Coordinates of C-alpha atoms and ligand atoms in Angstrom, one line a residue:
M1 CA 29.1 -16.3 5.6
A2 CA 25.8 -15.0 4.4
I3 CA 27.0 -11.4 7.2
V4 CA 29.3 -9.4 5.6
K5 CA 30.4 -5.6 6.4
A6 CA 28.2 -2.6 3.8
T7 CA 32.2 -2.3 2.4
K8 CA 31.7 -0.2 -1.0
G9 CA 33.2 -3.7 -2.4
A10 CA 30.2 -5.5 -0.9
I11 CA 26.9 -2.6 -1.0
S12 CA 28.4 -3.3 -5.1
V13 CA 27.9 -6.8 -5.2
A14 CA 24.4 -6.8 -3.1
A15 CA 23.9 -4.3 -6.1
E16 CA 24.2 -6.6 -9.0
H17 CA 22.4 -10.1 -6.8
I18 CA 19.9 -6.8 -7.0
R19 CA 20.2 -6.4 -10.6
D20 CA 20.2 -10.4 -10.8
G21 CA 16.7 -10.7 -9.1
R22 CA 18.1 -12.3 -5.8
L23 CA 17.8 -11.2 -2.4
V24 CA 19.5 -9.4 -0.5
A25 CA 19.5 -7.9 3.9
F26 CA 20.0 -4.3 4.6
P27 CA 19.8 -1.8 7.6
T28 CA 17.3 1.3 7.1
E29 CA 17.6 3.6 10.1
T30 CA 13.7 1.6 10.9
V31 CA 14.6 -2.2 10.7
Y32 CA 16.3 -4.6 8.5
G33 CA 14.6 -4.7 5.4
L34 CA 14.8 -8.5 2.6
G35 CA 15.5 -6.1 -0.1
G36 CA 14.7 -6.9 -3.9
D37 CA 13.6 -5.7 -6.3
A38 CA 10.4 -4.2 -7.0
T39 CA 9.7 -4.0 -10.7
N40 CA 10.3 -7.7 -11.0
G41 CA 7.7 -10.3 -10.2
K42 CA 10.0 -13.6 -9.8
A43 CA 12.2 -11.2 -6.6
V44 CA 9.3 -10.4 -5.9
A45 CA 7.4 -13.5 -5.5
A46 CA 10.6 -14.7 -3.6
I47 CA 10.3 -12.0 -0.2
F48 CA 7.7 -13.7 0.4
E49 CA 8.0 -17.3 -0.6
A50 CA 12.0 -16.1 2.1
K51 CA 9.3 -14.6 4.9
G52 CA 6.9 -17.3 4.8
R53 CA 4.3 -15.5 4.5
P54 CA 0.5 -16.6 4.3
R55 CA -1.3 -13.9 2.6
F56 CA -0.1 -11.7 -0.2
N57 CA 0.3 -7.9 1.3
P58 CA 1.1 -4.8 -0.7
L59 CA 4.7 -4.0 0.0
I60 CA 7.0 -0.5 0.8
V61 CA 9.1 0.1 -1.8
H62 CA 11.8 2.0 -1.2
V63 CA 13.1 4.8 -3.9
A64 CA 17.0 7.2 -3.4
D65 CA 15.1 10.2 -3.4
I66 CA 11.5 11.6 -4.4
E67 CA 12.3 12.1 -7.7
S68 CA 12.9 8.2 -8.1
A69 CA 9.7 8.0 -6.5
K70 CA 7.5 10.2 -8.9
D71 CA 8.8 8.5 -10.9
H72 CA 6.5 5.2 -9.5
A73 CA 3.2 7.9 -7.9
E74 CA 0.9 10.9 -8.3
F75 CA 1.8 13.4 -5.6
T76 CA -0.8 14.7 -3.9
P77 CA -0.4 18.1 -2.3
L78 CA -0.5 16.9 0.9
G79 CA 2.0 14.0 -0.7
I80 CA 4.4 17.1 -1.4
R81 CA 4.7 18.7 1.7
L82 CA 5.1 15.0 3.6
A83 CA 8.0 14.3 1.6
E84 CA 9.8 17.1 1.7
A85 CA 8.9 17.8 5.4
F86 CA 10.1 13.8 6.2
W87 CA 12.3 12.4 4.1
P88 CA 14.5 10.5 3.7
G89 CA 13.3 9.3 6.7
A90 CA 11.2 6.9 8.8
L91 CA 7.9 7.8 7.0
T92 CA 5.6 5.7 4.9
L93 CA 3.3 7.0 1.4
V94 CA 0.6 5.4 0.5
L95 CA -0.4 7.0 -2.9
R96 CA -2.0 6.1 -7.0
R97 CA 0.8 4.5 -8.4
S98 CA 1.8 6.8 -11.7
D99 CA 0.6 4.7 -14.9
K100 CA 4.1 5.3 -16.4
S101 CA 5.0 3.0 -13.0
D102 CA 7.6 -0.1 -14.1
L103 CA 7.1 -2.1 -11.2
C104 CA 5.8 -5.6 -11.2
D105 CA 1.5 -5.2 -9.5
L106 CA 2.7 -8.5 -6.9
V107 CA 3.8 -5.7 -4.8
S108 CA 1.1 -3.9 -4.6
A109 CA -0.7 -7.1 -5.2
G110 CA -2.7 -5.7 -7.5
L111 CA -4.3 -2.4 -6.2
E112 CA -4.5 1.3 -7.2
T113 CA -2.2 2.7 -4.9
I114 CA 1.8 1.8 -3.8
A115 CA 3.3 2.4 -0.5
L116 CA 6.8 4.1 -1.0
R117 CA 9.3 6.1 0.9
V118 CA 12.8 7.1 1.4
P119 CA 14.9 5.8 4.3
D120 CA 17.8 7.8 5.5
H121 CA 20.6 4.5 5.8
P122 CA 23.8 5.9 4.1
I123 CA 24.1 2.2 3.6
A124 CA 20.1 1.9 2.4
Q125 CA 20.9 5.2 -0.1
A126 CA 24.5 2.9 -1.3
L127 CA 22.3 0.4 -1.7
L128 CA 19.8 2.5 -3.7
K129 CA 21.7 4.1 -5.8
A130 CA 24.5 0.9 -6.4
A131 CA 21.9 -0.6 -8.2
V132 CA 19.4 1.5 -9.9
R133 CA 16.1 -0.3 -9.3
P134 CA 13.4 0.2 -7.2
L135 CA 14.3 -2.0 -3.8
A136 CA 10.6 -3.8 -2.0
A137 CA 11.6 -4.4 1.4
P138 CA 9.3 -6.2 4.5
S139 CA 11.4 -6.3 7.8
A140 CA 13.5 -8.2 7.5
N141 CA 11.8 -11.7 9.3
R142 CA 10.6 -14.4 9.2
S143 CA 6.1 -14.4 9.1
G144 CA 4.4 -14.0 12.6
R145 CA 8.6 -12.8 14.4
V146 CA 9.2 -9.6 15.3
S147 CA 11.4 -7.2 13.3
P148 CA 15.2 -7.3 12.8
T149 CA 17.2 -4.9 14.2
Q150 CA 20.7 -6.4 13.6
A151 CA 22.5 -8.6 11.6
E152 CA 22.4 -12.2 13.5
H153 CA 18.9 -11.0 14.2
V154 CA 17.9 -11.6 10.2
H155 CA 20.9 -14.5 10.1
N156 CA 19.0 -16.2 13.0
D157 CA 15.3 -15.9 11.2
L158 CA 15.9 -16.2 7.7
G159 CA 19.2 -18.3 7.7
D160 CA 20.0 -19.9 4.0
R161 CA 16.7 -18.4 2.9
V162 CA 18.9 -15.1 1.9
G163 CA 21.6 -15.1 0.3
L164 CA 23.4 -11.6 1.6
I165 CA 22.5 -9.6 4.6
L166 CA 25.3 -6.0 4.7
D167 CA 25.3 -5.3 8.0
G168 CA 25.3 -1.7 9.3
G169 CA 25.3 -2.5 12.9
P170 CA 22.1 -2.5 14.8
T171 CA 18.7 -0.1 13.5
A172 CA 18.7 3.7 14.5
H173 CA 14.6 3.2 16.2
G174 CA 14.1 -0.4 16.1
L175 CA 10.6 0.4 15.2
E176 CA 9.0 -0.5 11.5
S177 CA 8.0 3.7 9.4
T178 CA 5.3 5.5 10.0
I179 CA 2.1 5.4 7.2
V180 CA 0.3 7.7 6.2
D181 CA -2.7 7.0 3.0
A182 CA -2.0 10.5 1.3
T183 CA -4.1 9.8 -1.5
A184 CA -6.3 12.5 -0.6
E185 CA -6.0 16.0 0.6
T186 CA -6.8 14.4 4.5
P187 CA -3.6 12.0 5.7
V188 CA -4.9 9.2 7.6
L189 CA -2.5 7.4 10.5
L190 CA -2.6 3.5 8.1
R191 CA 0.1 2.4 10.5
T192 CA 1.5 4.0 13.6
G193 CA 5.6 3.5 13.6
A194 CA 8.7 6.0 14.4
V195 CA 7.5 8.6 13.0
P196 CA 5.0 9.9 15.9
A197 CA 1.5 11.1 14.9
E198 CA 2.3 14.3 16.7
T199 CA 4.8 15.0 15.7
I200 CA 3.7 15.0 11.3
E201 CA 0.0 17.2 13.1
A202 CA 2.4 19.2 14.0
V203 CA 4.1 19.5 10.8
L204 CA 0.9 20.1 8.6
G205 CA -1.0 21.7 11.3
Q206 CA -3.7 19.9 10.6
S207 CA -6.1 16.9 11.9
I208 CA -4.8 12.9 11.0
S209 CA -7.5 10.9 10.2
R210 CA -6.8 7.2 12.1
A211 CA -7.9 4.1 10.6
V212 CA -5.8 2.1 13.1
D213 CA -6.3 1.8 17.2
A214 CA -3.9 2.2 20.2
D215 CA -2.7 -1.7 19.3
D216 CA -2.4 -1.0 15.4
K217 CA -5.3 -2.8 14.5
P218 CA -7.8 -1.7 11.7
Q219 CA -10.6 -0.2 13.6
S220 CA -12.9 -1.2 10.6
P221 CA -11.2 -3.3 7.9
G222 CA -13.1 -1.0 5.4
Q223 CA -11.9 2.0 6.7
L224 CA -8.2 0.3 4.9
A225 CA -7.3 -0.1 0.6
S226 CA -8.5 -3.8 -0.1
H227 CA -6.6 -5.6 -2.0
Y228 CA -7.7 -6.1 -5.7
A229 CA -10.6 -7.3 -6.3
P230 CA -12.0 -8.8 -9.9
D231 CA -15.8 -7.2 -11.3
A232 CA -15.8 -11.4 -13.1
T233 CA -16.8 -14.1 -11.2
V234 CA -14.5 -16.6 -9.9
R235 CA -14.5 -20.2 -9.4
L236 CA -11.8 -21.7 -7.8
G237 CA -10.9 -25.9 -8.2
A238 CA -11.3 -26.2 -12.2
T239 CA -11.0 -29.1 -13.6
D240 CA -12.5 -28.4 -16.7
V241 CA -13.8 -24.9 -18.4
H242 CA -17.3 -23.2 -18.7
E243 CA -19.2 -22.1 -21.5
G244 CA -18.0 -18.4 -21.4
E245 CA -15.3 -19.0 -18.9
A246 CA -11.8 -17.1 -19.0
L247 CA -8.4 -19.8 -17.9
L248 CA -6.2 -19.1 -15.2
A249 CA -4.1 -22.5 -15.4
F250 CA -1.9 -23.8 -13.6
G251 CA 1.4 -26.9 -14.8
P252 CA 1.5 -28.0 -18.2
E253 CA -1.8 -29.3 -18.7
V254 CA -4.4 -27.9 -19.7
P255 CA -8.4 -27.8 -19.7
A256 CA -9.5 -27.8 -23.7
T257 CA -11.5 -24.3 -23.9
A258 CA -11.8 -21.8 -26.7
G259 CA -11.4 -18.6 -24.4
P260 CA -9.7 -17.1 -23.4
V261 CA -6.1 -18.7 -21.0
I262 CA -3.6 -18.0 -18.8
N263 CA -1.4 -20.1 -17.8
L264 CA -0.4 -18.6 -14.4
S265 CA 2.9 -21.3 -14.7
A266 CA 3.3 -24.0 -17.5
T267 CA 6.0 -25.6 -15.9
G268 CA 4.4 -25.8 -12.4
D269 CA 6.2 -23.2 -10.7
L270 CA 4.9 -21.4 -7.8
I271 CA 6.9 -18.4 -7.6
E272 CA 6.7 -18.3 -11.8
A273 CA 3.2 -18.0 -10.3
A274 CA 3.2 -15.7 -7.6
A275 CA 5.2 -13.0 -9.6
N276 CA 2.4 -13.9 -12.8
L277 CA -1.6 -14.0 -10.7
F278 CA -2.4 -10.4 -10.9
A279 CA -1.8 -8.8 -13.6
A280 CA -3.4 -12.8 -15.1
L281 CA -6.3 -12.0 -12.5
R282 CA -6.4 -8.0 -14.4
A283 CA -6.0 -9.2 -18.4
L284 CA -8.6 -11.4 -17.6
D285 CA -11.2 -8.9 -15.6
Q286 CA -10.6 -7.0 -18.4
S287 CA -11.4 -9.8 -21.9
D288 CA -15.4 -10.3 -22.2
V289 CA -15.3 -12.9 -19.9
K290 CA -17.8 -13.2 -16.5
K291 CA -16.6 -15.8 -15.5
I292 CA -12.4 -17.1 -14.6
A293 CA -12.5 -20.4 -13.6
V294 CA -8.7 -21.4 -12.1
M295 CA -7.3 -24.7 -11.6
P296 CA -6.4 -26.2 -8.7
I297 CA -2.8 -24.7 -7.1
P298 CA -0.6 -26.7 -5.2
K299 CA -0.9 -25.2 -1.3
H300 CA 2.6 -26.1 -0.4
G301 CA 5.2 -22.9 0.4
L302 CA 3.8 -19.6 -1.7
G303 CA 0.7 -21.6 -2.7
E304 CA -0.7 -21.2 0.1
A305 CA -0.6 -16.6 0.1
I306 CA -1.9 -17.6 -4.0
N307 CA -4.3 -19.3 -2.5
D308 CA -5.2 -17.3 -0.1
R309 CA -5.5 -14.7 -2.5
L310 CA -7.5 -17.1 -5.3
R311 CA -10.3 -17.2 -2.0
R312 CA -10.7 -13.7 -1.7
A313 CA -11.0 -13.4 -4.7
A314 CA -13.7 -16.1 -5.8
A315 CA -15.7 -14.9 -2.1
P316 CA -18.7 -13.4 -3.1
R317 CA -19.1 -9.7 -1.9
S318 CA -21.8 -7.4 -0.8
Ligands
TXA1 O1 10.1 0.3 8.3 C1 10.1 0.3 7.6 O2 9.0 0.2 6.7 C2 10.3 -1.6 7.2 C3 11.9 -1.1 6.8 C4 12.4 -2.3 5.9 O3 12.3 -0.1 5.6 N1 9.5 -2.2 6.1 C5 8.0 -2.2 6.1 O4 7.6 -2.7 4.6 O5 7.4 -2.6 6.9 P1 6.5 -3.9 4.4 O6 6.4 -4.5 3.4 O7 6.7 -4.8 5.7 O8 5.9 -2.9 4.8 C6 3.8 -3.3 4.2 C7 2.4 -2.2 4.7 C8 1.5 -3.6 5.0 O9 1.1 -4.0 6.0 C9 0.5 -2.5 4.9 O10 -0.3 -1.7 5.9 C10 1.2 -0.9 4.0 O11 2.4 -1.9 4.5 N2 0.9 -0.6 2.9 C11 1.8 -0.7 2.0 N3 1.8 -0.8 0.6 C12 0.1 -0.2 0.7 C13 -0.8 -0.1 0.3 N4 -1.0 0.3 -1.5 N5 -2.4 0.7 0.2 C14 -2.1 0.7 2.2 N6 -0.9 0.8 2.9 C15 0.2 -0.5 2.0
MG2 MG1 7.5 -6.6 9.7

């Protein structure tokens, strides 16, 4: 039985799961989250796999309090004001990622920024404290389905894809957190959610600019932080390596080359490959080469999201 009542004992078992790199679904005041250790690339890759997400969107990282948040992000004065006013609560802040943060690259899709929130829910808080890990947690549903507000919804949707579901009854809001970019002094609304924009404006005494329209569609995709794009050009489906290219390899059979090579997974494991993807792209980009050749990557499972990301990295830039 995957659903367990969130007793003290169950929460410490769940915390073990998290520290072992496994996934746990847990209630927050907004919706149920599918949580994994945000410092563990494989755990974060497993979240994408369980959700069947065809893309690597950056995920929200949950922490116990503002002090823990400061381990991962550079707080602007605006960020401090918002955190003090709304945490714990249903406001997520996008902030510049701190150099000392040990969050994995996949959780922020290789971006220089990170989305953080402190949940206002006793079970989420107890799990964060027991696991002593920041928790990456998107809503605990399969990609394209509605967000779960009860433990049964998670079970119906994800079934065996999640080992443990902590049952804390129905969630209070039933709507995801509001996301605000607080990297500069002007707040930008990135996603509408449980905290109305007007409430934030009233607290700040300042209007908030909107990167989203009423239907939550980005007004201009350029307004939203784009995914990390390497400086080097990217050549996909490479079965050999040209002069001057670095190689992003996959699997046991790697073509010979004198240039830099990083293998995403020598055993051909897509979860391992996803966990390594952004750090590998970044590392090859920082080597002296101007071109990165990428070996073919299978398209099943997480391979779909990996290939999506690589196609974006290879697309011509304006
Ligand atoms: O209510 C919630 O926020 C729920 C519960 C479980 O806490 N969590 C949730 O997380 O909705 P998630 O990971 O699905 O939210 C991801 C969204 C992305 O689609 C993106 O819009 C935004 O958060 N996001 C994450 N990191 C970002 C970043 N660095 N820059 C801009 N947006 C970011
Ligand atoms: Mg969702």
